[in-house]
Coordinates of C-alpha atoms and ligand atoms in Angstrom, one line a residue:
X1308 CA -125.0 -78.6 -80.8
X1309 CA -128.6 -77.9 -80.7
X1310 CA -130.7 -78.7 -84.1
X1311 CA -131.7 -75.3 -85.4
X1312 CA -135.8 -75.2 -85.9
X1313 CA -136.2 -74.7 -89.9
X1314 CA -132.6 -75.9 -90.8
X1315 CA -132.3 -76.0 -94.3
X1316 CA -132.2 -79.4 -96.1
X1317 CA -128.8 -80.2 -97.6
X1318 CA -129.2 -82.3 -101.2
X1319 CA -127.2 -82.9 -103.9
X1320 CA -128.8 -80.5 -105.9
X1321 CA -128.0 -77.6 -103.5
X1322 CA -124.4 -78.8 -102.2
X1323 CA -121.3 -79.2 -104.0
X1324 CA -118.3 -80.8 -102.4
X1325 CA -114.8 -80.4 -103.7
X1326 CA -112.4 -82.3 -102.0
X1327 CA -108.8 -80.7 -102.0
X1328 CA -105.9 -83.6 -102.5
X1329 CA -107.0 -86.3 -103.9
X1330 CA -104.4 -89.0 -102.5
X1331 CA -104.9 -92.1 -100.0
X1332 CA -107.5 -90.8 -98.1
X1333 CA -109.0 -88.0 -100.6
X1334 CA -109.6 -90.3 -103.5
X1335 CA -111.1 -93.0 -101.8
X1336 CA -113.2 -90.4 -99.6
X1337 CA -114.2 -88.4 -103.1
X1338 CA -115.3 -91.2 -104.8
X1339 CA -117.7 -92.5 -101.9
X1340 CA -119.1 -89.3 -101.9
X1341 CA -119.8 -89.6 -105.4
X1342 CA -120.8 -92.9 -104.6
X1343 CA -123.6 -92.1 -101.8
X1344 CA -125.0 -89.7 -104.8
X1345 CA -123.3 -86.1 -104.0
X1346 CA -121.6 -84.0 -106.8
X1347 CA -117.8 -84.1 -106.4
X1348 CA -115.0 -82.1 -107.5
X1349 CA -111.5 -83.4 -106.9
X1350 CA -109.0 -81.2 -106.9
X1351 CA -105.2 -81.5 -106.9
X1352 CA -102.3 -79.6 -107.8
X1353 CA -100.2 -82.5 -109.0
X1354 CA -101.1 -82.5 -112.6
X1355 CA -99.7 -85.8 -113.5
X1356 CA -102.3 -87.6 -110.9
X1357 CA -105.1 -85.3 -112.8
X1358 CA -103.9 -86.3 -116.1
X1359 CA -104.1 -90.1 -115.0
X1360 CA -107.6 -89.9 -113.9
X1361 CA -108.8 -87.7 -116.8
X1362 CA -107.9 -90.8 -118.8
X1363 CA -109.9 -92.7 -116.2
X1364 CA -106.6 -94.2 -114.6
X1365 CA -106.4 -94.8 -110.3
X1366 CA -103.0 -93.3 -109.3
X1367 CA -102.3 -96.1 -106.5
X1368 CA -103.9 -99.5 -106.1
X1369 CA -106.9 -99.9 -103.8
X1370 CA -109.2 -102.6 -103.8
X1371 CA -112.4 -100.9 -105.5
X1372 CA -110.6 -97.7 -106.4
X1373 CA -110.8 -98.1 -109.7
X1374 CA -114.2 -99.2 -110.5
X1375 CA -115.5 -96.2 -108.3
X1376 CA -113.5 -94.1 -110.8
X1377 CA -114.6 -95.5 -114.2
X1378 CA -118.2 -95.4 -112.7
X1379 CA -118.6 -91.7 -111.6
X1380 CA -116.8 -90.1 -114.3
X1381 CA -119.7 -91.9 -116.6
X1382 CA -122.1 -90.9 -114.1
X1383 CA -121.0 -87.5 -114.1
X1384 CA -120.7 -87.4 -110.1
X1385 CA -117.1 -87.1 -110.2
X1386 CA -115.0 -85.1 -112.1
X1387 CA -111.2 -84.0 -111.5
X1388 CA -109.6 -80.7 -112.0
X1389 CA -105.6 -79.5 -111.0
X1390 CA -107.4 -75.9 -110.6
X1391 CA -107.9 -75.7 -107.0
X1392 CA -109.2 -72.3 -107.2
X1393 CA -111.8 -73.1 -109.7
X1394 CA -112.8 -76.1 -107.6
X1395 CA -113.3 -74.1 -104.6
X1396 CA -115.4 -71.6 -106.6
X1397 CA -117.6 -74.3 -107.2
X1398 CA -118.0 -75.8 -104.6
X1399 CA -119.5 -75.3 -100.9
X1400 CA -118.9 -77.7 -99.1
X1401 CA -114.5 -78.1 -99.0
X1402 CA -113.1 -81.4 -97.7
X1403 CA -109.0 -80.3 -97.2
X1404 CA -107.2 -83.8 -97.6
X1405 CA -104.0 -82.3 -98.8
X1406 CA -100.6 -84.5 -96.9
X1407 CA -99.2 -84.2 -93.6
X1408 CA -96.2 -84.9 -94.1
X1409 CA -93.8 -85.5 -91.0
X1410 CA -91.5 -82.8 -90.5
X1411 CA -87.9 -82.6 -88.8
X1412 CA -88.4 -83.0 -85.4
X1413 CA -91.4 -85.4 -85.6
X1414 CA -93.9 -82.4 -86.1
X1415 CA -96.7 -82.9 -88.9
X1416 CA -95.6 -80.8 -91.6
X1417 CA -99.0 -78.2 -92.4
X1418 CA -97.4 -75.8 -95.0
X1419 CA -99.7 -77.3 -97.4
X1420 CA -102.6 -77.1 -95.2
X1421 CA -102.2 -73.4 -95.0
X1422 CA -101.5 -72.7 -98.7
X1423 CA -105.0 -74.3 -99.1
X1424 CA -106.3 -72.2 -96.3
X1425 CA -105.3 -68.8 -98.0
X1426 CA -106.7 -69.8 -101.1
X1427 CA -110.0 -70.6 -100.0
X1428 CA -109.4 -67.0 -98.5
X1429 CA -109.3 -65.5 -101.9
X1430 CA -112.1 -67.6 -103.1
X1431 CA -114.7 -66.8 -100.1
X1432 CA -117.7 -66.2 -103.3
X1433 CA -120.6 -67.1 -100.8
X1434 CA -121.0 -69.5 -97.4
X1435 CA -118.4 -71.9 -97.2
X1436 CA -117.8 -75.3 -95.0
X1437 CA -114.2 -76.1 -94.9
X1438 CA -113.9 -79.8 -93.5
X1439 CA -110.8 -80.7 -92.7
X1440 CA -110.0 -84.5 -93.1
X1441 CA -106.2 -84.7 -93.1
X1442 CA -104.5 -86.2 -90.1
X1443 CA -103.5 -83.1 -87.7
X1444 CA -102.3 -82.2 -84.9
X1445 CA -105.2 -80.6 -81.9
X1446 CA -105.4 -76.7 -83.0
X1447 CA -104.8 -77.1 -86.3
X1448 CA -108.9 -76.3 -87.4
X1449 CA -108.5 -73.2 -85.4
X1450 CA -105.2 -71.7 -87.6
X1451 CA -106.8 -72.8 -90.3
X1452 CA -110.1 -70.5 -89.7
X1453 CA -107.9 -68.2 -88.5
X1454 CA -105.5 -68.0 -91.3
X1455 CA -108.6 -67.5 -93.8
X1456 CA -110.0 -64.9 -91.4
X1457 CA -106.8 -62.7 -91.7
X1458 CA -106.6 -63.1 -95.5
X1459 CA -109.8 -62.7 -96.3
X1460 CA -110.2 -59.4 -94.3
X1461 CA -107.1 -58.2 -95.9
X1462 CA -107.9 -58.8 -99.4
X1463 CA -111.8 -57.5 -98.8
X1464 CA -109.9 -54.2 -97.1
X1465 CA -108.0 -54.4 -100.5
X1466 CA -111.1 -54.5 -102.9
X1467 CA -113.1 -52.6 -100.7
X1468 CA -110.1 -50.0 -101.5
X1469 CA -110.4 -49.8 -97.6
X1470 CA -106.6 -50.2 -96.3
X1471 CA -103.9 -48.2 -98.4
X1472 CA -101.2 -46.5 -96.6
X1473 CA -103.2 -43.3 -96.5
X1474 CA -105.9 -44.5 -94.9
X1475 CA -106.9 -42.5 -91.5
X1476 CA -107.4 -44.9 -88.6
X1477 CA -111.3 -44.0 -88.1
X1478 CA -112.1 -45.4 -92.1
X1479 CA -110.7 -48.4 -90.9
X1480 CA -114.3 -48.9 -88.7
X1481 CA -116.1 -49.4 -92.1
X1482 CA -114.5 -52.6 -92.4
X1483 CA -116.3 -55.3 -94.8
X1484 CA -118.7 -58.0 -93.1
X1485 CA -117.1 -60.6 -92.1
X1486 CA -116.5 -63.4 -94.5
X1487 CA -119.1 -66.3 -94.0
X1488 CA -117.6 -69.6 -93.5
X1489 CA -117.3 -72.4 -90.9
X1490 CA -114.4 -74.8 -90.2
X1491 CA -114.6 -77.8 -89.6
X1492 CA -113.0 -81.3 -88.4
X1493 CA -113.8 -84.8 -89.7
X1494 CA -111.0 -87.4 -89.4
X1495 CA -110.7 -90.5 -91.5
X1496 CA -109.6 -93.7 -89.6
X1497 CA -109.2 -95.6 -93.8
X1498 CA -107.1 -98.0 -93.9
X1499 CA -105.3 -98.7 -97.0
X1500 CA -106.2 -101.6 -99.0
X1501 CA -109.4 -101.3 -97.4
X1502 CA -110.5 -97.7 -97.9
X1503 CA -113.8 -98.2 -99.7
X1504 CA -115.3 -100.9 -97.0
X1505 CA -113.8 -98.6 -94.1
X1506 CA -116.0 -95.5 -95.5
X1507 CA -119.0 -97.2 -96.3
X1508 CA -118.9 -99.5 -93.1
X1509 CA -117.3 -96.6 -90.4
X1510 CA -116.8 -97.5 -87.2
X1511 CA -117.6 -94.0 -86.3
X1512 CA -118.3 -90.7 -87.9
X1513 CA -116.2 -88.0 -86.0
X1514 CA -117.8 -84.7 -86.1
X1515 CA -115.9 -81.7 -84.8
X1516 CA -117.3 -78.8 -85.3
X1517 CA -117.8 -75.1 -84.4
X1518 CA -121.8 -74.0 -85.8
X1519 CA -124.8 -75.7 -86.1
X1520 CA -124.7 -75.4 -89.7
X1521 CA -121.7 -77.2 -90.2
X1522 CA -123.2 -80.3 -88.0
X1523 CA -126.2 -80.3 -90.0
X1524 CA -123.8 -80.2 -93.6
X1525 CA -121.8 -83.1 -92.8
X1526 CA -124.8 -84.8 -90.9
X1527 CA -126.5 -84.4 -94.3
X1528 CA -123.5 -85.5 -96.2
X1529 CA -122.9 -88.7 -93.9
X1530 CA -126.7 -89.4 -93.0
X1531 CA -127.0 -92.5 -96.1
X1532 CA -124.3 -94.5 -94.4
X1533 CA -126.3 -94.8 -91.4
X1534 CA -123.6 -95.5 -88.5
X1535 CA -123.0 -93.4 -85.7
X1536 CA -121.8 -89.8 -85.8
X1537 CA -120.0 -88.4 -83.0
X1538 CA -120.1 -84.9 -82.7
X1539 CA -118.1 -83.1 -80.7
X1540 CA -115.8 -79.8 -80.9
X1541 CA -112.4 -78.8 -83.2
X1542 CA -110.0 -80.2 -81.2
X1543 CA -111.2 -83.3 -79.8
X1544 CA -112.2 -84.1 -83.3
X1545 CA -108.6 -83.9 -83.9
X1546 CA -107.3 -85.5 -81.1
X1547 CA -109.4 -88.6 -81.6
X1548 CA -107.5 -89.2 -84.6
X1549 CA -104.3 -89.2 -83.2
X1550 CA -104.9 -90.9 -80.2
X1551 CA -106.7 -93.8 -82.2
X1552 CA -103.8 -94.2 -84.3
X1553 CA -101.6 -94.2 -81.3
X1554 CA -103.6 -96.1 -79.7
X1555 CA -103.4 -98.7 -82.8
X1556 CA -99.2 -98.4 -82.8
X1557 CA -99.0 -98.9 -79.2
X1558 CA -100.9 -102.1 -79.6
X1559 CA -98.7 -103.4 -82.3
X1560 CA -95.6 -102.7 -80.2
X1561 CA -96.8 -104.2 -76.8
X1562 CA -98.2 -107.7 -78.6
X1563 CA -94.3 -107.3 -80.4
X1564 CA -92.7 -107.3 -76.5
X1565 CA -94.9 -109.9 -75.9
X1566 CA -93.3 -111.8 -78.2
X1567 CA -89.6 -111.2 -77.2
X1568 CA -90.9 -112.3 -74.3
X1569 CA -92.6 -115.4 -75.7
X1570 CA -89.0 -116.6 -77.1
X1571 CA -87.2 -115.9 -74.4
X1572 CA -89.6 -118.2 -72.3
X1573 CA -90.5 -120.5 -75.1
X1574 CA -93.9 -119.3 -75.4
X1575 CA -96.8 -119.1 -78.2
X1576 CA -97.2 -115.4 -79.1
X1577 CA -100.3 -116.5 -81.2
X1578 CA -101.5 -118.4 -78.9
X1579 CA -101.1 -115.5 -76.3
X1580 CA -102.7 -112.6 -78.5
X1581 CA -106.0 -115.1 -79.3
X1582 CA -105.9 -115.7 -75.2
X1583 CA -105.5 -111.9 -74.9
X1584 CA -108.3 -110.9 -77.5
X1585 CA -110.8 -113.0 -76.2
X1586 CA -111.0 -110.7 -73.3
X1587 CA -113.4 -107.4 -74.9
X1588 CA -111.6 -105.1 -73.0
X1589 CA -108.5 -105.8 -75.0
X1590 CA -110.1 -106.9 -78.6
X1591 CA -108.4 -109.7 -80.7
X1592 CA -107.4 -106.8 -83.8
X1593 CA -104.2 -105.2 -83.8
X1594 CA -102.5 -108.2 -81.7
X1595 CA -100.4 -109.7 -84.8
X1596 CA -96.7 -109.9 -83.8
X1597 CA -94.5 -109.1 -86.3
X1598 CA -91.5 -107.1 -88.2
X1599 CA -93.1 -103.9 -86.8
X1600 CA -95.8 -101.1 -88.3
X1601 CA -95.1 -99.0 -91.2
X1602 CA -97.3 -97.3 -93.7
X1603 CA -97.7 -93.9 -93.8
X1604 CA -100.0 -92.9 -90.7
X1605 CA -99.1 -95.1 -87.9
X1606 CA -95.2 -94.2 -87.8
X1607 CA -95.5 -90.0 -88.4
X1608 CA -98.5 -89.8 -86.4
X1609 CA -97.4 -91.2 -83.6
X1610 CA -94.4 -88.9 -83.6
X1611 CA -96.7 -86.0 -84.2
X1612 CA -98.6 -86.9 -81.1
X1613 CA -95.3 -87.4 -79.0
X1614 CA -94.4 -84.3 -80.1
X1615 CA -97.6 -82.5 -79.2
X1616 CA -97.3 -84.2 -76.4
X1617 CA -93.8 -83.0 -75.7
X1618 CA -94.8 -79.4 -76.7
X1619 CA -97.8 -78.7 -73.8
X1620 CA -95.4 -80.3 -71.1
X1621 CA -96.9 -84.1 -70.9
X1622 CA -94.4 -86.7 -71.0
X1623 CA -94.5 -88.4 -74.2
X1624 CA -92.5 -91.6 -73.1
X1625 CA -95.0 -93.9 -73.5
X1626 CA -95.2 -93.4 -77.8
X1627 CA -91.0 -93.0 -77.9
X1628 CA -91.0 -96.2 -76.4
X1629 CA -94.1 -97.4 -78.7
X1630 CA -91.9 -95.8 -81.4
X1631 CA -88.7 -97.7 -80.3
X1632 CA -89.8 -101.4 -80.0
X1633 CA -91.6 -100.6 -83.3
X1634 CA -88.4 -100.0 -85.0
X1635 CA -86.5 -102.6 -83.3
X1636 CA -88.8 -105.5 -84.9
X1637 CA -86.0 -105.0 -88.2
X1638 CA -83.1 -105.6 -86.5
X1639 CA -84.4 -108.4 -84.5
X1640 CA -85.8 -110.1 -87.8
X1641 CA -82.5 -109.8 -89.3
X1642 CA -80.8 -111.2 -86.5
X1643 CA -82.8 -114.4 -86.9
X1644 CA -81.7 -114.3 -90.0
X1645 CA -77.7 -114.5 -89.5
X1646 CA -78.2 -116.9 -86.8
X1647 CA -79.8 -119.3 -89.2
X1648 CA -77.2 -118.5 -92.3
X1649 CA -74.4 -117.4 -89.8
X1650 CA -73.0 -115.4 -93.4
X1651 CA -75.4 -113.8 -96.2
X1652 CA -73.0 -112.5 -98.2
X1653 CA -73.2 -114.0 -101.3
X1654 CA -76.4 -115.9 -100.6
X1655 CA -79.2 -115.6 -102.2
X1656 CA -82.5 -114.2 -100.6
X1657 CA -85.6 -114.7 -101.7
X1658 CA -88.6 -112.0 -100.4
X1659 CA -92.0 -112.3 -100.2
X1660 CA -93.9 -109.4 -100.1
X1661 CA -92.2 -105.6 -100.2
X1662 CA -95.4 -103.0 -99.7
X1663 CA -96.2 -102.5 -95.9
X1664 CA -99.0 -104.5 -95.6
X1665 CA -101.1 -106.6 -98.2
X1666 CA -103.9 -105.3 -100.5
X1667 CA -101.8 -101.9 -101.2
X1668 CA -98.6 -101.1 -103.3
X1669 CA -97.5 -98.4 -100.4
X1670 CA -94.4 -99.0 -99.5
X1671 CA -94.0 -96.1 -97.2
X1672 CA -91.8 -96.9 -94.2
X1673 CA -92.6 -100.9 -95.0
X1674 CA -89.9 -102.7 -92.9
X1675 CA -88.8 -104.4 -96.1
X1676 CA -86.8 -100.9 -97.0
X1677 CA -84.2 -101.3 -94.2
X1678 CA -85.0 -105.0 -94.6
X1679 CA -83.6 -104.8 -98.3
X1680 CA -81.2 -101.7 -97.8
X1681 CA -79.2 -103.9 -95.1
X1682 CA -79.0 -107.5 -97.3
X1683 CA -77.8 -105.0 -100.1
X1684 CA -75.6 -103.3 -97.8
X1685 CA -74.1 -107.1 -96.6
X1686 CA -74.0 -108.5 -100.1
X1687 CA -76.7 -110.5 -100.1
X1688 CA -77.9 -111.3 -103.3
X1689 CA -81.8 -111.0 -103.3
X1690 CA -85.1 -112.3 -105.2
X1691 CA -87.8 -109.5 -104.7
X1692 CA -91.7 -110.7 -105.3
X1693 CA -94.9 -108.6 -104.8
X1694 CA -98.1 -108.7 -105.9
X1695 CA -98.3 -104.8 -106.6
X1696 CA -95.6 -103.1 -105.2
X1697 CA -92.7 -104.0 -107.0
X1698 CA -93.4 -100.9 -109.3
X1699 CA -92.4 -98.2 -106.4
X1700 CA -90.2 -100.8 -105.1
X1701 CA -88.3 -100.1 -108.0
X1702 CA -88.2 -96.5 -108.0
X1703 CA -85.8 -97.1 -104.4
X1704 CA -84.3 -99.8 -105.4
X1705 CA -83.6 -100.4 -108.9
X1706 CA -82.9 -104.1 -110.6
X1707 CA -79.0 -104.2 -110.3
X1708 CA -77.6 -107.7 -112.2
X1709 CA -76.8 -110.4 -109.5
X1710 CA -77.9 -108.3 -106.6
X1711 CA -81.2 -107.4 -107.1
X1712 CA -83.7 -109.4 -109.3
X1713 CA -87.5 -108.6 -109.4
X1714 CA -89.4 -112.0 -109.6
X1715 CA -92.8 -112.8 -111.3
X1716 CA -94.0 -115.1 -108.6
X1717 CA -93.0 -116.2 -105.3
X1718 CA -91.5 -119.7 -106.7
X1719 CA -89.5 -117.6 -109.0
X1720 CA -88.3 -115.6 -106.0
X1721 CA -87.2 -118.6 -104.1
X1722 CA -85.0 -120.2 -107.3
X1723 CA -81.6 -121.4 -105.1
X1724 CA -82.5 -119.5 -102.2
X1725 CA -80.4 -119.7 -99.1
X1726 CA -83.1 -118.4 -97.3
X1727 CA -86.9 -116.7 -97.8
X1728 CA -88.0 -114.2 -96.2
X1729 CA -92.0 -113.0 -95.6
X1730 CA -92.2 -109.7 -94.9
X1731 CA -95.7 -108.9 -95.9
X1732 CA -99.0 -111.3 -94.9
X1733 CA -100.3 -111.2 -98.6
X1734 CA -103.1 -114.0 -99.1
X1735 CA -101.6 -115.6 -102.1
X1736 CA -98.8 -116.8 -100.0
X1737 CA -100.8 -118.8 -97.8
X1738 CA -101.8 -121.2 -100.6
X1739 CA -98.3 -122.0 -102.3
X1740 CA -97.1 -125.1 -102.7
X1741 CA -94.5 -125.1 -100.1
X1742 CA -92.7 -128.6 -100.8
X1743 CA -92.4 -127.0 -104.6
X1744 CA -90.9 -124.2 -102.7
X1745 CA -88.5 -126.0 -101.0
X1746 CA -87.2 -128.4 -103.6
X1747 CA -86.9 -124.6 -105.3
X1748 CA -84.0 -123.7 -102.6
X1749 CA -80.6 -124.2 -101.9
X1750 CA -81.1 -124.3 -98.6
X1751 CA -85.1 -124.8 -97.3
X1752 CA -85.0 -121.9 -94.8
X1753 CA -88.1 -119.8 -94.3
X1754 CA -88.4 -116.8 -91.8
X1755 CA -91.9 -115.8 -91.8
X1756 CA -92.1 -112.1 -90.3
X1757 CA -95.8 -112.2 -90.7
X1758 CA -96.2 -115.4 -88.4
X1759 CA -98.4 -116.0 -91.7
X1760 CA -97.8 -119.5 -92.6
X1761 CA -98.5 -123.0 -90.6
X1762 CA -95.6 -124.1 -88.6
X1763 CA -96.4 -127.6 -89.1
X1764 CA -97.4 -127.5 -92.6
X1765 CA -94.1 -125.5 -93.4
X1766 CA -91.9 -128.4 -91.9
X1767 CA -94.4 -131.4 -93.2
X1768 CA -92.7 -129.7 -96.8
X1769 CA -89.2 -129.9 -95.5
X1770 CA -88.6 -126.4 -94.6
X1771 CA -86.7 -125.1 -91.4
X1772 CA -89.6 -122.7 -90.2
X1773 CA -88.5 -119.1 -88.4
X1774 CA -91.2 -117.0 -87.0
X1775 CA -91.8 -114.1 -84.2
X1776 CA -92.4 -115.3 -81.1
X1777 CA -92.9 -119.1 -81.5
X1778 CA -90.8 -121.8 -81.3
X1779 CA -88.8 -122.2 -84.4
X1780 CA -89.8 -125.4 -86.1
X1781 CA -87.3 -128.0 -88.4
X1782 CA -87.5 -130.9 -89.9
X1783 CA -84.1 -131.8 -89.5
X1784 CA -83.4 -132.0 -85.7
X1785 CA -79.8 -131.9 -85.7
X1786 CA -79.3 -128.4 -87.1
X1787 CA -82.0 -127.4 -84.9
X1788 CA -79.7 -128.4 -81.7
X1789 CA -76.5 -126.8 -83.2
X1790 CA -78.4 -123.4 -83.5
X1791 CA -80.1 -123.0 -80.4
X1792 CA -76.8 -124.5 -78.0
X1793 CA -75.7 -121.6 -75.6
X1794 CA -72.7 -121.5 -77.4
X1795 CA -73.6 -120.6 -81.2
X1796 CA -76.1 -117.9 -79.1
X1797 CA -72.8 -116.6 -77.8
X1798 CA -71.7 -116.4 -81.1
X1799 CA -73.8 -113.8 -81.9
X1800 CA -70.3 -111.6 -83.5
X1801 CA -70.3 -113.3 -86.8
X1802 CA -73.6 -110.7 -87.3
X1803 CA -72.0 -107.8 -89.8
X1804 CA -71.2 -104.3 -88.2
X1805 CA -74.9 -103.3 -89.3
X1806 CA -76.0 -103.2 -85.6
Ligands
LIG3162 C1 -104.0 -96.8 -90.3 C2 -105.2 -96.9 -89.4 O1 -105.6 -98.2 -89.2 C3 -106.4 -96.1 -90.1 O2 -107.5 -96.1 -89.2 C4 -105.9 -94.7 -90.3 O3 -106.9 -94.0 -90.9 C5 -104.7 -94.7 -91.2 O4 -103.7 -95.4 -90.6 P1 -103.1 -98.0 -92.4 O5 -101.9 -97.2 -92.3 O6 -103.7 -98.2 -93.8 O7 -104.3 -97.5 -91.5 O8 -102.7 -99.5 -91.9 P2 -103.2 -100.5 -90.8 O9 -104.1 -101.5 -91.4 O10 -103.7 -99.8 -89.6 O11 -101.8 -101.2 -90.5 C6 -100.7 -100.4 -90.1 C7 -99.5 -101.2 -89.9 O12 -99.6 -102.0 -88.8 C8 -99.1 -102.1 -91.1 O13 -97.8 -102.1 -91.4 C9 -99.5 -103.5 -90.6 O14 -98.7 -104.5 -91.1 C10 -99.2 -103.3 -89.1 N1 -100.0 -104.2 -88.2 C11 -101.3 -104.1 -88.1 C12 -99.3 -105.1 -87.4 O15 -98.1 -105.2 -87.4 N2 -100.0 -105.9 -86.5 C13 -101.4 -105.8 -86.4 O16 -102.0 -106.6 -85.7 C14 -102.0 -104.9 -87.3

């Protein structure tokens, strides 16, 4: 979109931002704002999250979070309000990060994207940018604009006394201008746990947008970081979003087949993905085998694109299948896990690592849930350690005496273990003590489901070592034969019904 000759300069002093949700992605993104020196309002209708940041509290762990918050609310730069409507007053510049969350059929779930929308409709008190920044499906910018549009118009026909049932169809002409506003799309691609480098260190800046005013708003707002902006239209804005994380998921599931395949053949999957990476086209990230994605982008957008997908008549095969291996990696991991104990009820199961990946306390759709809920359901007894998420952990499944025991450290976690289990690639694990943590077990079996640890190392300290697509590793030979002859394979019935 062309620069327009005379385009007004956008500054702090003349632009306000208020950033609608203030979760994941809208507290990290509010605070960088503040950050980068704009004036930031952050605004959320869940008045407990608002109360905990009035009293200078993060609501989630992020690395950095927190010092961005004690910082700008000194600095006055950031400030936090569960008015909405007073922060869109206030502000002119909205940044819409409300949830997405998935709904029946796979669909994203935008009912509180368009209660937003007909808010900012009542509270259209001069020119308006409306950026938003929640994941969405293609087309969601334009109901938004249009959903402002109709409300707007109706409650300026209301004021202006304009549309009552009387009203003659000619009056009707004399309609009020048109309320001044532009919408606008600008995806994040943060990751948790690394949200603050992600923003100031971007990739990309994606850009969709529908004026030239808006481009030169958010190139304004964005210009400080200095990386490249990509500037296209609405949709495609959107669309690289949910491509790129599909892209990301599909990734993650074909280095996962890779690794079925890699046992079955006796192959290195580790090996393979650094042989793989090497090559640019394919790029060494995203190629760690493992118990599977979770989080809570990768697994509902991916559904949401399938079901776009699905929805215009393209066949969306491609992410079910992504979608399937994905949620295949837990039953696979468990499987390794009764071969190795043959029975875990009654044993005890230590488990390292419960958020679904390291440097967050998310635990949304983290394998370890269906990890945990089938031990439980089996009658394992189990030994939970995490460095942050043990809190929400918790709220889904409480401490129960004998079954479920929250640790203060991995060693404690691993106190007569039949078996531990890594389930999250957190860097404290990679420097424990692991003969400690086997003279801590009953029996000294580990099953890494992060391919985390050193094989070698693991079995120099007298642990049998279980990973994803290696060869399994033991110090003791013997048991090593028993478990891999054709025949224990054949076995395979003394697994519980949980199948
Ligand atoms: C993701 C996208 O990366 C980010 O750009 C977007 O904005 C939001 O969604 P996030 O959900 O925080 O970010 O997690 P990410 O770091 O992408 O990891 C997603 C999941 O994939 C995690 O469960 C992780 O353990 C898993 N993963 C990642 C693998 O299993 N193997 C890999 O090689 C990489």
């Amino acid at each position: 979109m062309n620069k327009r000759k005379g385009a007004r300069q956008y500054t702090p002093e003349n632009l306000k931002i208020a950033v609608i949700g203030v979760g994941h992605v809208g507290l990290p993104t509010a605070l960088c704002l503040a950050e980068l020196g704009w004036e930031v309002i952050g605004a959320d209708q869940d008045e407990d999250k608002i109360r905990q940041m009035k009293a200078g509290k993060s609501p989630f762990y992020e690395p950095g979070l927190q010092t961005l918050l004690t910082q700008h609310l000194a600095s006055g730069r950031f400030s936090v309000t569960s008015d909405v409507a007073s922060a869109i007053d206030a502000a002119t510049v909205l940044f819409i990060c409300v949830g997405t969350p998935q709904g029946e059929n796979g669909e994203a779930d935008l009912s509180q994207i368009e209660v937003i929308a007909r808010l900012i409709a009542q509270h259209l008190n001069g020119y308006k940018l409306i950026v938003e920044k929640s994941t969405v499906p293609a087309v969601t910018s334009l109901w938004i604009k249009r959903t402002i549009l109709r409300f707007a118009m109706a409650q300026r026909r209301l004021e202006g006394g304009g549309l009552n049932q009387s009203t003659a169809p000619a009056e009707i002409d004399e309609l009020p201008p048109a309320p001044d506003f532009d919408v606008a799309s600008n995806p994040e691609f943060l990751q948790e746990g690394k949200a603050v480098d992600n923003f100031f260190c971007p990739d990309r800046i994606v850009v969709g947008v529908e004026s030239a005013r808006g481009q030169e708003i958010l190139e304004a707002i964005y210009r400080p970081l200095k990386r490249p902006i990509v500037v296209t239209g609405l949709t495609t804005a959107e669309l690289i979003k949910h491509a790129a994380n599909a892209f990301l998921s599909m990734k993650i599931s074909y280095i996962n087949m890779v690794a079925d395949i890699c046992e079955a053949v006796g192959a290195d999957v580790n090996l393979v993905a650094s042989g793989l990476g090497l090559d640019p086209r394919i790029g060494p990230d995203f190629l760690s085998a493992g118990i599977g994605y979770g989080g809570y982008c990768f697994p509902k957008d991916l559904r949401a694109f399938a079901y776009l997908a699905e929805k215009h008549g393209v066949r969306g095969s491609l992410l079910r299948e992504v979608e399937r291996i994905n949620l295949e990696r837990v039953d696979r991991f468990l499987d390794k896990l009764y071969k190795a104990l043959w029975i875990v009820q009654e044993k005890t199961i230590g488990v390292w690592g419960l958020s679904f990946k390291p440097n967050t306390d998310d635990i949304r759709e983290a394998p370890s849930l269906r990890i945990v809920e089938a031990l439980v359901k089996d009658g394992a007894r189990l030994r939970l350690y995490d460095p942050q998420a043990m809190q929400r952990m918790r709220q889904v499944f409480p401490e129960q005496q004998g079954q479920i025991t929250y640790c203060s450290s991995p060693y404690q976690a691993c106190e007569g273990a039949h078996a531990v289990l890594l389930l999250t690639e957190w860097e404290e694990f990679q420097s424990l003590d692991l003969h400690r943590v086997a003279s801590l077990m009953e029996l000294p079996i580990l099953l890494d489901g992060r391919n985390a640890l050193d094989p070698e190392k693991a079995v120099r300290a007298g642990l049998e070592y279980i990973s994803i697509g290696r060869n399994n590793a033991t110090p003791i030979p013997e048991v090593y034969q028993a478990q891999h002859s054709p025949a224990v394979q054949e076995l395979g019935v003394n697994a519980p019904a949980w199948r």
